[in-house]
CSV table of N, CA, C and O in Angstrom, one decimal:
chain,number,residue,atom,x,y,z
A,879,MET,N,-32.1,68.7,-19.7
A,879,MET,CA,-32.7,67.5,-20.2
A,879,MET,C,-34.1,67.8,-20.7
A,879,MET,O,-34.9,68.5,-20.2
A,880,ASP,N,-34.4,67.1,-21.8
A,880,ASP,CA,-35.7,67.2,-22.4
A,880,ASP,C,-36.8,66.7,-21.5
A,880,ASP,O,-36.7,65.6,-21.0
A,881,LEU,N,-37.8,67.5,-21.1
A,881,LEU,CA,-38.8,67.1,-20.2
A,881,LEU,C,-39.6,65.9,-20.6
A,881,LEU,O,-40.0,65.0,-19.8
A,882,ALA,N,-39.9,65.8,-21.9
A,882,ALA,CA,-40.7,64.6,-22.4
A,882,ALA,C,-39.9,63.4,-22.2
A,882,ALA,O,-40.5,62.4,-21.8
A,883,TRP,N,-38.6,63.4,-22.3
A,883,TRP,CA,-37.8,62.2,-22.1
A,883,TRP,C,-37.7,62.0,-20.6
A,883,TRP,O,-37.6,60.8,-20.1
A,884,ALA,N,-37.6,63.0,-19.8
A,884,ALA,CA,-37.4,62.9,-18.4
A,884,ALA,C,-38.7,62.2,-17.8
A,884,ALA,O,-38.6,61.3,-16.9
A,885,ASP,N,-39.9,62.5,-18.3
A,885,ASP,CA,-41.1,61.9,-17.9
A,885,ASP,C,-41.1,60.4,-18.2
A,885,ASP,O,-41.6,59.6,-17.4
A,886,LEU,N,-40.5,60.0,-19.3
A,886,LEU,CA,-40.5,58.6,-19.6
A,886,LEU,C,-39.7,57.8,-18.6
A,886,LEU,O,-40.0,56.6,-18.3
A,887,ASN,N,-38.7,58.4,-18.0
A,887,ASN,CA,-37.8,57.7,-17.1
A,887,ASN,C,-38.6,57.3,-15.8
A,887,ASN,O,-38.2,56.4,-15.0
A,888,GLN,N,-39.7,58.0,-15.5
A,888,GLN,CA,-40.4,57.8,-14.3
A,888,GLN,C,-41.6,56.8,-14.5
A,888,GLN,O,-42.2,56.3,-13.5
A,889,ARG,N,-41.9,56.4,-15.7
A,889,ARG,CA,-42.9,55.4,-15.9
A,889,ARG,C,-42.4,54.0,-15.6
A,889,ARG,O,-41.3,53.6,-15.9
A,890,GLN,N,-43.3,53.2,-15.1
A,890,GLN,CA,-43.0,51.8,-14.7
A,890,GLN,C,-43.4,50.8,-15.8
A,890,GLN,O,-42.8,49.8,-15.9
A,891,GLU,N,-44.4,51.1,-16.6
A,891,GLU,CA,-44.9,50.2,-17.6
A,891,GLU,C,-44.0,50.3,-18.9
A,891,GLU,O,-43.0,51.1,-18.9
A,892,ALA,N,-44.2,49.4,-19.9
A,892,ALA,CA,-43.4,49.4,-21.1
A,892,ALA,C,-43.5,50.8,-21.7
A,892,ALA,O,-44.5,51.5,-21.8
A,893,ILE,N,-42.3,51.2,-22.2
A,893,ILE,CA,-42.2,52.6,-22.8
A,893,ILE,C,-42.0,52.4,-24.3
A,893,ILE,O,-41.1,51.8,-24.8
A,894,PRO,N,-43.0,53.0,-25.1
A,894,PRO,CA,-42.9,52.9,-26.5
A,894,PRO,C,-41.5,53.6,-26.9
A,894,PRO,O,-41.1,54.5,-26.3
A,895,MET,N,-41.0,53.1,-28.0
A,895,MET,CA,-39.8,53.7,-28.5
A,895,MET,C,-39.9,55.2,-29.0
A,895,MET,O,-40.9,55.5,-29.6
A,896,GLN,N,-38.9,55.9,-28.6
A,896,GLN,CA,-38.8,57.3,-29.2
A,896,GLN,C,-37.5,57.4,-29.9
A,896,GLN,O,-36.5,56.7,-29.5
A,897,ALA,N,-37.4,58.2,-30.9
A,897,ALA,CA,-36.2,58.3,-31.6
A,897,ALA,C,-35.9,59.8,-32.0
A,897,ALA,O,-36.9,60.5,-32.2
A,898,LYS,N,-34.6,60.1,-32.1
A,898,LYS,CA,-34.3,61.4,-32.6
A,898,LYS,C,-32.9,61.3,-33.3
A,898,LYS,O,-32.1,60.5,-32.9
A,899,VAL,N,-32.7,62.2,-34.2
A,899,VAL,CA,-31.4,62.2,-35.0
A,899,VAL,C,-30.7,63.5,-34.7
A,899,VAL,O,-31.3,64.6,-34.7
A,900,THR,N,-29.4,63.4,-34.4
A,900,THR,CA,-28.5,64.5,-34.2
A,900,THR,C,-27.4,64.4,-35.2
A,900,THR,O,-26.8,63.3,-35.3
A,901,ASP,N,-27.1,65.4,-35.9
A,901,ASP,CA,-25.9,65.4,-36.8
A,901,ASP,C,-24.7,65.8,-36.1
A,901,ASP,O,-24.7,66.9,-35.4
A,902,HIS,N,-23.7,65.0,-36.2
A,902,HIS,CA,-22.3,65.3,-35.7
A,902,HIS,C,-21.4,65.5,-36.8
A,902,HIS,O,-21.3,64.6,-37.7
A,903,ARG,N,-20.8,66.7,-36.9
A,903,ARG,CA,-20.0,67.0,-38.1
A,903,ARG,C,-21.0,67.0,-39.3
A,903,ARG,O,-22.2,67.0,-39.1
A,904,SER,N,-20.5,67.1,-40.4
A,904,SER,CA,-21.4,67.1,-41.6
A,904,SER,C,-21.7,65.7,-42.1
A,904,SER,O,-22.6,65.6,-43.0
A,905,ASP,N,-21.0,64.7,-41.7
A,905,ASP,CA,-21.2,63.4,-42.3
A,905,ASP,C,-21.6,62.3,-41.4
A,905,ASP,O,-21.7,61.1,-41.8
A,906,ILE,N,-21.8,62.5,-40.1
A,906,ILE,CA,-22.2,61.5,-39.2
A,906,ILE,C,-23.5,61.8,-38.5
A,906,ILE,O,-23.6,62.9,-37.9
A,907,SER,N,-24.4,60.9,-38.5
A,907,SER,CA,-25.7,61.1,-37.8
A,907,SER,C,-25.8,60.1,-36.7
A,907,SER,O,-25.4,59.0,-36.8
A,908,VAL,N,-26.3,60.6,-35.5
A,908,VAL,CA,-26.5,59.8,-34.4
A,908,VAL,C,-28.0,59.6,-34.2
A,908,VAL,O,-28.8,60.6,-34.1
A,909,LEU,N,-28.5,58.4,-34.3
A,909,LEU,CA,-29.9,58.0,-34.1
A,909,LEU,C,-30.0,57.5,-32.7
A,909,LEU,O,-29.6,56.4,-32.4
A,910,GLU,N,-30.6,58.3,-31.9
A,910,GLU,CA,-30.8,57.9,-30.5
A,910,GLU,C,-32.2,57.3,-30.3
A,910,GLU,O,-33.2,57.9,-30.6
A,911,LEU,N,-32.2,56.1,-29.7
A,911,LEU,CA,-33.4,55.3,-29.5
A,911,LEU,C,-33.6,55.2,-28.0
A,911,LEU,O,-32.7,54.9,-27.2
A,912,ARG,N,-34.9,55.3,-27.6
A,912,ARG,CA,-35.3,55.2,-26.2
A,912,ARG,C,-36.5,54.4,-26.1
A,912,ARG,O,-37.4,54.4,-26.9
A,913,GLY,N,-36.6,53.6,-25.0
A,913,GLY,CA,-37.8,52.8,-24.8
A,913,GLY,C,-37.7,51.4,-25.3
A,913,GLY,O,-36.7,50.8,-25.0
A,914,GLU,N,-38.7,50.9,-26.0
A,914,GLU,CA,-38.8,49.6,-26.5
A,914,GLU,C,-39.0,49.5,-28.0
A,914,GLU,O,-40.0,50.1,-28.5
A,915,LEU,N,-38.1,48.8,-28.7
A,915,LEU,CA,-38.2,48.6,-30.1
A,915,LEU,C,-38.8,47.3,-30.4
A,915,LEU,O,-38.2,46.2,-30.1
A,916,ASP,N,-40.0,47.3,-30.9
A,916,ASP,CA,-40.7,46.0,-31.2
A,916,ASP,C,-41.6,46.1,-32.4
A,916,ASP,O,-41.4,47.1,-33.1
A,917,SER,N,-42.4,45.2,-32.7
A,917,SER,CA,-43.3,45.2,-33.9
A,917,SER,C,-44.2,46.5,-33.9
A,917,SER,O,-44.5,46.9,-35.0
A,918,ASP,N,-44.5,47.0,-32.7
A,918,ASP,CA,-45.4,48.2,-32.7
A,918,ASP,C,-44.6,49.5,-33.1
A,918,ASP,O,-45.2,50.4,-33.5
A,919,THR,N,-43.3,49.5,-32.8
A,919,THR,CA,-42.6,50.7,-33.0
A,919,THR,C,-41.6,50.6,-34.2
A,919,THR,O,-40.9,51.6,-34.5
A,920,ALA,N,-41.5,49.5,-34.8
A,920,ALA,CA,-40.5,49.3,-35.9
A,920,ALA,C,-40.8,50.2,-37.1
A,920,ALA,O,-39.8,50.6,-37.8
A,921,VAL,N,-42.0,50.5,-37.4
A,921,VAL,CA,-42.4,51.4,-38.5
A,921,VAL,C,-41.7,52.7,-38.3
A,921,VAL,O,-41.1,53.3,-39.3
A,922,GLN,N,-41.7,53.2,-37.1
A,922,GLN,CA,-41.0,54.5,-36.8
A,922,GLN,C,-39.5,54.4,-37.1
A,922,GLN,O,-38.9,55.3,-37.7
A,923,LEU,N,-38.9,53.3,-36.7
A,923,LEU,CA,-37.5,53.1,-37.0
A,923,LEU,C,-37.2,53.0,-38.5
A,923,LEU,O,-36.3,53.7,-39.0
A,924,HIS,N,-38.0,52.3,-39.2
A,924,HIS,CA,-37.9,52.2,-40.7
A,924,HIS,C,-38.0,53.5,-41.3
A,924,HIS,O,-37.2,53.9,-42.2
A,925,THR,N,-38.9,54.4,-40.9
A,925,THR,CA,-39.0,55.7,-41.4
A,925,THR,C,-37.8,56.6,-41.2
A,925,THR,O,-37.3,57.2,-42.1
A,926,MET,N,-37.3,56.5,-40.0
A,926,MET,CA,-36.1,57.3,-39.6
A,926,MET,C,-34.9,56.8,-40.4
A,926,MET,O,-34.1,57.6,-40.9
A,927,LEU,N,-34.7,55.5,-40.5
A,927,LEU,CA,-33.6,55.0,-41.3
A,927,LEU,C,-33.7,55.3,-42.7
A,927,LEU,O,-32.7,55.7,-43.4
A,928,ALA,N,-34.9,55.3,-43.3
A,928,ALA,CA,-35.1,55.6,-44.7
A,928,ALA,C,-34.7,57.1,-45.0
A,928,ALA,O,-34.0,57.3,-46.0
A,929,ASP,N,-35.0,58.0,-44.1
A,929,ASP,CA,-34.6,59.4,-44.2
A,929,ASP,C,-33.0,59.5,-44.2
A,929,ASP,O,-32.4,60.2,-45.0
A,930,LEU,N,-32.4,58.8,-43.3
A,930,LEU,CA,-30.9,58.8,-43.2
A,930,LEU,C,-30.3,58.1,-44.4
A,930,LEU,O,-29.2,58.6,-44.8
A,931,LEU,N,-30.9,57.1,-45.0
A,931,LEU,CA,-30.3,56.5,-46.1
A,931,LEU,C,-30.4,57.3,-47.4
A,931,LEU,O,-29.8,57.0,-48.4
A,932,GLU,N,-31.2,58.4,-47.3
A,932,GLU,CA,-31.3,59.3,-48.5
A,932,GLU,C,-30.0,60.1,-48.7
A,932,GLU,O,-29.7,60.7,-49.7
A,933,ARG,N,-29.2,60.1,-47.6
A,933,ARG,CA,-27.9,60.9,-47.7
A,933,ARG,C,-27.0,60.2,-48.7
A,933,ARG,O,-27.0,59.0,-48.8
A,934,PRO,N,-26.1,60.9,-49.4
A,934,PRO,CA,-25.2,60.3,-50.4
A,934,PRO,C,-24.3,59.2,-49.8
A,934,PRO,O,-24.2,58.1,-50.4
A,935,VAL,N,-23.7,59.4,-48.6
A,935,VAL,CA,-22.9,58.4,-48.0
A,935,VAL,C,-23.4,58.3,-46.5
A,935,VAL,O,-22.9,59.1,-45.6
A,936,PRO,N,-24.4,57.4,-46.2
A,936,PRO,CA,-24.9,57.4,-44.9
A,936,PRO,C,-23.9,56.8,-43.9
A,936,PRO,O,-23.4,55.7,-44.1
A,937,ARG,N,-23.6,57.6,-42.9
A,937,ARG,CA,-22.8,57.2,-41.7
A,937,ARG,C,-23.6,57.4,-40.5
A,937,ARG,O,-23.9,58.5,-40.1
A,938,ILE,N,-24.0,56.3,-39.9
A,938,ILE,CA,-25.0,56.3,-38.8
A,938,ILE,C,-24.5,55.6,-37.5
A,938,ILE,O,-24.0,54.5,-37.6
A,939,VAL,N,-24.5,56.3,-36.4
A,939,VAL,CA,-24.3,55.7,-35.1
A,939,VAL,C,-25.6,55.6,-34.4
A,939,VAL,O,-26.3,56.6,-34.3
A,940,VAL,N,-26.0,54.3,-34.1
A,940,VAL,CA,-27.3,54.1,-33.4
A,940,VAL,C,-27.0,54.1,-31.9
A,940,VAL,O,-26.3,53.2,-31.4
A,941,ASP,N,-27.5,55.1,-31.2
A,941,ASP,CA,-27.2,55.2,-29.7
A,941,ASP,C,-28.3,54.3,-29.0
A,941,ASP,O,-29.5,54.7,-29.0
A,942,LEU,N,-27.9,53.2,-28.4
A,942,LEU,CA,-28.8,52.3,-27.7
A,942,LEU,C,-28.8,52.5,-26.2
A,942,LEU,O,-29.4,51.7,-25.5
A,943,THR,N,-28.2,53.5,-25.7
A,943,THR,CA,-28.0,53.7,-24.3
A,943,THR,C,-29.3,53.6,-23.5
A,943,THR,O,-29.4,53.0,-22.5
A,944,ASP,N,-30.4,54.2,-24.1
A,944,ASP,CA,-31.7,54.2,-23.4
A,944,ASP,C,-32.7,53.3,-24.0
A,944,ASP,O,-33.9,53.4,-23.7
A,945,LEU,N,-32.3,52.4,-24.9
A,945,LEU,CA,-33.2,51.4,-25.4
A,945,LEU,C,-33.2,50.2,-24.5
A,945,LEU,O,-32.2,49.6,-24.2
A,946,LYS,N,-34.4,49.9,-23.9
A,946,LYS,CA,-34.5,48.9,-22.9
A,946,LYS,C,-34.8,47.5,-23.5
A,946,LYS,O,-34.5,46.5,-22.9
A,947,PHE,N,-35.4,47.4,-24.7
A,947,PHE,CA,-35.8,46.2,-25.3
A,947,PHE,C,-35.8,46.3,-26.8
A,947,PHE,O,-36.1,47.3,-27.3
A,948,CYS,N,-35.4,45.2,-27.5
A,948,CYS,CA,-35.5,45.1,-28.9
A,948,CYS,C,-35.8,43.7,-29.3
A,948,CYS,O,-35.2,42.7,-28.8
A,949,ASP,N,-36.7,43.5,-30.2
A,949,ASP,CA,-37.1,42.1,-30.7
A,949,ASP,C,-36.5,41.9,-32.1
A,949,ASP,O,-35.9,42.8,-32.7
A,950,SER,N,-36.8,40.8,-32.7
A,950,SER,CA,-36.3,40.5,-34.0
A,950,SER,C,-36.8,41.4,-35.1
A,950,SER,O,-36.1,41.7,-36.0
A,951,VAL,N,-38.0,41.9,-34.9
A,951,VAL,CA,-38.6,42.9,-35.9
A,951,VAL,C,-37.7,44.2,-35.9
A,951,VAL,O,-37.4,44.7,-36.9
A,952,GLY,N,-37.3,44.6,-34.7
A,952,GLY,CA,-36.5,45.8,-34.6
A,952,GLY,C,-35.1,45.5,-35.2
A,952,GLY,O,-34.6,46.4,-36.0
A,953,LEU,N,-34.5,44.4,-34.9
A,953,LEU,CA,-33.2,44.1,-35.5
A,953,LEU,C,-33.3,44.0,-37.0
A,953,LEU,O,-32.3,44.4,-37.7
A,954,SER,N,-34.3,43.5,-37.5
A,954,SER,CA,-34.4,43.3,-39.0
A,954,SER,C,-34.4,44.6,-39.7
A,954,SER,O,-33.9,44.7,-40.9
A,955,ALA,N,-34.8,45.7,-39.1
A,955,ALA,CA,-34.7,47.0,-39.7
A,955,ALA,C,-33.3,47.4,-40.0
A,955,ALA,O,-32.9,48.0,-41.0
A,956,PHE,N,-32.4,47.1,-39.0
A,956,PHE,CA,-31.0,47.4,-39.2
A,956,PHE,C,-30.3,46.5,-40.3
A,956,PHE,O,-29.5,47.0,-41.1
A,957,ILE,N,-30.7,45.3,-40.3
A,957,ILE,CA,-30.2,44.3,-41.3
A,957,ILE,C,-30.7,44.8,-42.7
A,957,ILE,O,-29.9,44.8,-43.7
A,958,THR,N,-31.9,45.2,-42.8
A,958,THR,CA,-32.5,45.6,-44.1
A,958,THR,C,-31.7,46.8,-44.7
A,958,THR,O,-31.4,46.9,-45.9
A,959,CYS,N,-31.4,47.7,-43.8
A,959,CYS,CA,-30.7,49.0,-44.3
A,959,CYS,C,-29.2,48.7,-44.6
A,959,CYS,O,-28.6,49.6,-45.3
A,960,LYS,N,-28.6,47.6,-44.2
A,960,LYS,CA,-27.2,47.4,-44.4
A,960,LYS,C,-26.8,47.3,-45.8
A,960,LYS,O,-25.8,47.9,-46.2
A,961,GLN,N,-27.6,46.7,-46.7
A,961,GLN,CA,-27.3,46.6,-48.1
A,961,GLN,C,-27.2,48.0,-48.7
A,961,GLN,O,-26.3,48.3,-49.5
A,962,VAL,N,-28.2,48.9,-48.4
A,962,VAL,CA,-28.1,50.2,-48.9
A,962,VAL,C,-26.9,51.0,-48.5
A,962,VAL,O,-26.2,51.6,-49.3
A,963,ILE,N,-26.6,50.8,-47.2
A,963,ILE,CA,-25.5,51.5,-46.6
A,963,ILE,C,-24.2,51.0,-47.3
A,963,ILE,O,-23.3,51.8,-47.7
A,964,ASP,N,-24.0,49.7,-47.4
A,964,ASP,CA,-22.8,49.2,-48.1
A,964,ASP,C,-22.7,49.6,-49.5
A,964,ASP,O,-21.6,50.0,-50.0
A,965,ALA,N,-23.8,49.7,-50.2
A,965,ALA,CA,-23.8,50.1,-51.6
A,965,ALA,C,-23.3,51.5,-51.8
A,965,ALA,O,-22.8,51.9,-52.8
A,966,ARG,N,-23.6,52.3,-50.8
A,966,ARG,CA,-23.3,53.8,-50.9
A,966,ARG,C,-22.0,54.1,-50.2
A,966,ARG,O,-21.6,55.3,-50.0
A,967,GLY,N,-21.3,53.1,-49.7
A,967,GLY,CA,-20.0,53.3,-49.1
A,967,GLY,C,-20.1,53.9,-47.7
A,967,GLY,O,-19.1,54.4,-47.1
A,968,GLY,N,-21.2,53.7,-47.0
A,968,GLY,CA,-21.4,54.2,-45.7
A,968,GLY,C,-21.2,53.1,-44.7
A,968,GLY,O,-20.7,52.0,-45.0
A,969,TRP,N,-21.7,53.4,-43.5
A,969,TRP,CA,-21.6,52.4,-42.4
A,969,TRP,C,-22.7,52.7,-41.3
A,969,TRP,O,-23.2,53.8,-41.3
A,970,LEU,N,-22.9,51.7,-40.5
A,970,LEU,CA,-23.8,51.8,-39.4
A,970,LEU,C,-23.2,51.1,-38.2
A,970,LEU,O,-22.7,50.0,-38.4
A,971,SER,N,-23.1,51.8,-37.1
A,971,SER,CA,-22.5,51.2,-35.9
A,971,SER,C,-23.4,51.4,-34.7
A,971,SER,O,-24.3,52.3,-34.8
A,972,PHE,N,-23.3,50.6,-33.7
A,972,PHE,CA,-24.1,50.7,-32.5
A,972,PHE,C,-23.2,51.2,-31.3
A,972,PHE,O,-22.0,50.9,-31.3
A,973,ALA,N,-23.8,51.9,-30.4
A,973,ALA,CA,-23.1,52.4,-29.2
A,973,ALA,C,-24.0,52.3,-28.0
A,973,ALA,O,-25.3,52.5,-28.1
A,974,GLY,N,-23.5,52.1,-26.9
A,974,GLY,CA,-24.2,52.1,-25.6
A,974,GLY,C,-25.2,51.0,-25.3
A,974,GLY,O,-26.0,51.2,-24.5
A,975,ALA,N,-25.0,49.9,-26.0
A,975,ALA,CA,-26.0,48.8,-25.8
A,975,ALA,C,-25.8,48.2,-24.4
A,975,ALA,O,-24.7,48.0,-23.9
A,976,ASN,N,-27.0,47.9,-23.8
A,976,ASN,CA,-26.9,47.2,-22.5
A,976,ASN,C,-26.6,45.8,-22.7
A,976,ASN,O,-26.6,45.3,-23.8
A,977,PRO,N,-26.2,45.0,-21.6
A,977,PRO,CA,-25.8,43.6,-21.8
A,977,PRO,C,-26.8,42.8,-22.5
A,977,PRO,O,-26.4,41.9,-23.3
A,978,PHE,N,-28.1,43.0,-22.3
A,978,PHE,CA,-29.1,42.2,-23.0
A,978,PHE,C,-29.0,42.4,-24.5
A,978,PHE,O,-29.0,41.5,-25.3
A,979,LEU,N,-28.9,43.7,-24.9
A,979,LEU,CA,-28.8,44.0,-26.3
A,979,LEU,C,-27.5,43.5,-27.0
A,979,LEU,O,-27.5,43.0,-28.1
A,980,VAL,N,-26.4,43.6,-26.2
A,980,VAL,CA,-25.1,43.1,-26.8
A,980,VAL,C,-25.2,41.6,-27.0
A,980,VAL,O,-24.9,41.0,-28.0
A,981,GLN,N,-25.8,40.9,-26.0
A,981,GLN,CA,-25.9,39.4,-26.1
A,981,GLN,C,-26.9,39.1,-27.3
A,981,GLN,O,-26.6,38.1,-28.0
A,982,LEU,N,-28.0,39.8,-27.4
A,982,LEU,CA,-28.9,39.6,-28.5
A,982,LEU,C,-28.2,39.7,-29.8
A,982,LEU,O,-28.4,38.9,-30.7
A,983,MET,N,-27.5,40.8,-30.0
A,983,MET,CA,-26.8,41.1,-31.3
A,983,MET,C,-25.7,40.0,-31.6
A,983,MET,O,-25.5,39.6,-32.7
A,984,GLU,N,-25.0,39.5,-30.5
A,984,GLU,CA,-24.1,38.5,-30.7
A,984,GLU,C,-24.7,37.2,-31.1
A,984,GLU,O,-24.3,36.4,-32.0
A,985,THR,N,-25.9,36.9,-30.4
A,985,THR,CA,-26.6,35.6,-30.7
A,985,THR,C,-27.1,35.5,-32.1
A,985,THR,O,-27.0,34.5,-32.8
A,986,VAL,N,-27.6,36.6,-32.6
A,986,VAL,CA,-28.2,36.6,-34.0
A,986,VAL,C,-27.1,37.0,-35.1
A,986,VAL,O,-27.4,37.0,-36.2
A,987,GLY,N,-25.9,37.2,-34.6
A,987,GLY,CA,-24.8,37.4,-35.6
A,987,GLY,C,-24.6,38.8,-36.1
A,987,GLY,O,-23.8,39.1,-36.9
A,988,LEU,N,-25.3,39.8,-35.5
A,988,LEU,CA,-25.1,41.2,-35.9
A,988,LEU,C,-23.7,41.7,-35.6
A,988,LEU,O,-23.2,42.6,-36.3
A,989,SER,N,-23.1,41.2,-34.6
A,989,SER,CA,-21.8,41.7,-34.1
A,989,SER,C,-20.7,41.4,-35.2
A,989,SER,O,-19.7,42.0,-35.2
A,990,ARG,N,-21.0,40.5,-36.1
A,990,ARG,CA,-20.1,40.2,-37.2
A,990,ARG,C,-20.2,41.3,-38.3
A,990,ARG,O,-19.2,41.4,-39.1
A,991,TYR,N,-21.3,42.0,-38.4
A,991,TYR,CA,-21.5,42.9,-39.5
A,991,TYR,C,-21.5,44.3,-39.1
A,991,TYR,O,-21.4,45.2,-39.9
A,992,PHE,N,-21.8,44.6,-37.8
A,992,PHE,CA,-21.8,46.0,-37.3
A,992,PHE,C,-20.9,46.1,-36.1
A,992,PHE,O,-20.8,45.3,-35.2
A,993,ALA,N,-20.2,47.2,-36.1
A,993,ALA,CA,-19.3,47.5,-34.9
A,993,ALA,C,-20.2,47.9,-33.7
A,993,ALA,O,-21.2,48.6,-33.9
A,994,ILE,N,-19.8,47.5,-32.6
A,994,ILE,CA,-20.6,47.8,-31.3
A,994,ILE,C,-19.6,48.5,-30.4
A,994,ILE,O,-18.6,47.9,-30.0
A,995,PHE,N,-19.9,49.8,-30.0
A,995,PHE,CA,-19.0,50.6,-29.2
A,995,PHE,C,-19.6,50.8,-27.9
A,995,PHE,O,-20.8,50.9,-27.8
A,996,PRO,N,-18.8,51.0,-26.8
A,996,PRO,CA,-19.4,51.3,-25.5
A,996,PRO,C,-20.1,52.7,-25.4
A,996,PRO,O,-21.1,52.8,-24.7
A,997,GLU,N,-19.6,53.7,-26.1
A,997,GLU,CA,-20.1,55.0,-26.1
A,997,GLU,C,-20.2,55.6,-27.5
A,997,GLU,O,-19.5,55.2,-28.4
A,998,VAL,N,-21.1,56.6,-27.7
A,998,VAL,CA,-21.3,57.2,-28.9
A,998,VAL,C,-20.0,57.9,-29.4
A,998,VAL,O,-19.6,57.8,-30.5
A,999,ASP,N,-19.3,58.6,-28.4
A,999,ASP,CA,-18.0,59.2,-28.8
A,999,ASP,C,-17.0,58.3,-29.3
A,999,ASP,O,-16.2,58.6,-30.2
A,1000,ASP,N,-17.0,57.0,-28.8
A,1000,ASP,CA,-16.1,56.0,-29.3
A,1000,ASP,C,-16.4,55.7,-30.8
A,1000,ASP,O,-15.5,55.5,-31.6
A,1001,ALA,N,-17.7,55.6,-31.1
A,1001,ALA,CA,-18.1,55.2,-32.4
A,1001,ALA,C,-17.7,56.4,-33.4
A,1001,ALA,O,-17.2,56.1,-34.5
A,1002,ILE,N,-17.9,57.6,-33.0
A,1002,ILE,CA,-17.6,58.8,-33.8
A,1002,ILE,C,-16.1,58.9,-34.0
A,1002,ILE,O,-15.6,59.1,-35.1
A,1003,ALA,N,-15.3,58.6,-32.9
A,1003,ALA,CA,-13.9,58.7,-33.0
A,1003,ALA,C,-13.3,57.6,-34.0
A,1003,ALA,O,-12.4,57.8,-34.8
A,1004,ALA,N,-13.9,56.4,-33.9
A,1004,ALA,CA,-13.5,55.3,-34.8
A,1004,ALA,C,-13.8,55.7,-36.3
A,1004,ALA,O,-13.1,55.3,-37.2
A,1005,ALA,N,-14.9,56.4,-36.5
A,1005,ALA,CA,-15.2,56.8,-37.9
A,1005,ALA,C,-14.2,57.8,-38.4
A,1005,ALA,O,-14.1,57.9,-39.7
A,1006,GLN,N,-13.5,58.5,-37.6
A,1006,GLN,CA,-12.6,59.5,-38.0
A,1006,GLN,C,-11.2,58.9,-38.4
A,1006,GLN,O,-10.3,59.6,-38.9
A,1007,LEU,N,-11.0,57.6,-38.1
A,1007,LEU,CA,-9.7,57.0,-38.4
A,1007,LEU,C,-9.6,56.6,-39.8
A,1007,LEU,O,-10.5,56.4,-40.5
């Protein structure tokens, strides 16, 4: 386990969002988010998504397993990139969302536009169909 991430698990106060990208196969990227995604950290998410959208056919799984909080500013970053992804024939799906995030995405209607999977492996497997 990465020590920097392990240290975050021991903190009691709000945890700023951290993100990292892992490529699975040559055409799927997993964007792992940890901590809290809000107006203070949305710029980081926009930057990471912009880099991923530079790929010819962006295929992105957003791993929300360790994301504890997300506000409307964070969600808008995903909505904004959807048009680019659709235009390039790619997709973006979510995996590992906690019950709060699942309910939030359903409430704002994101579940109609993005697939939500229980695990990253499920999202990757669905992409291979």
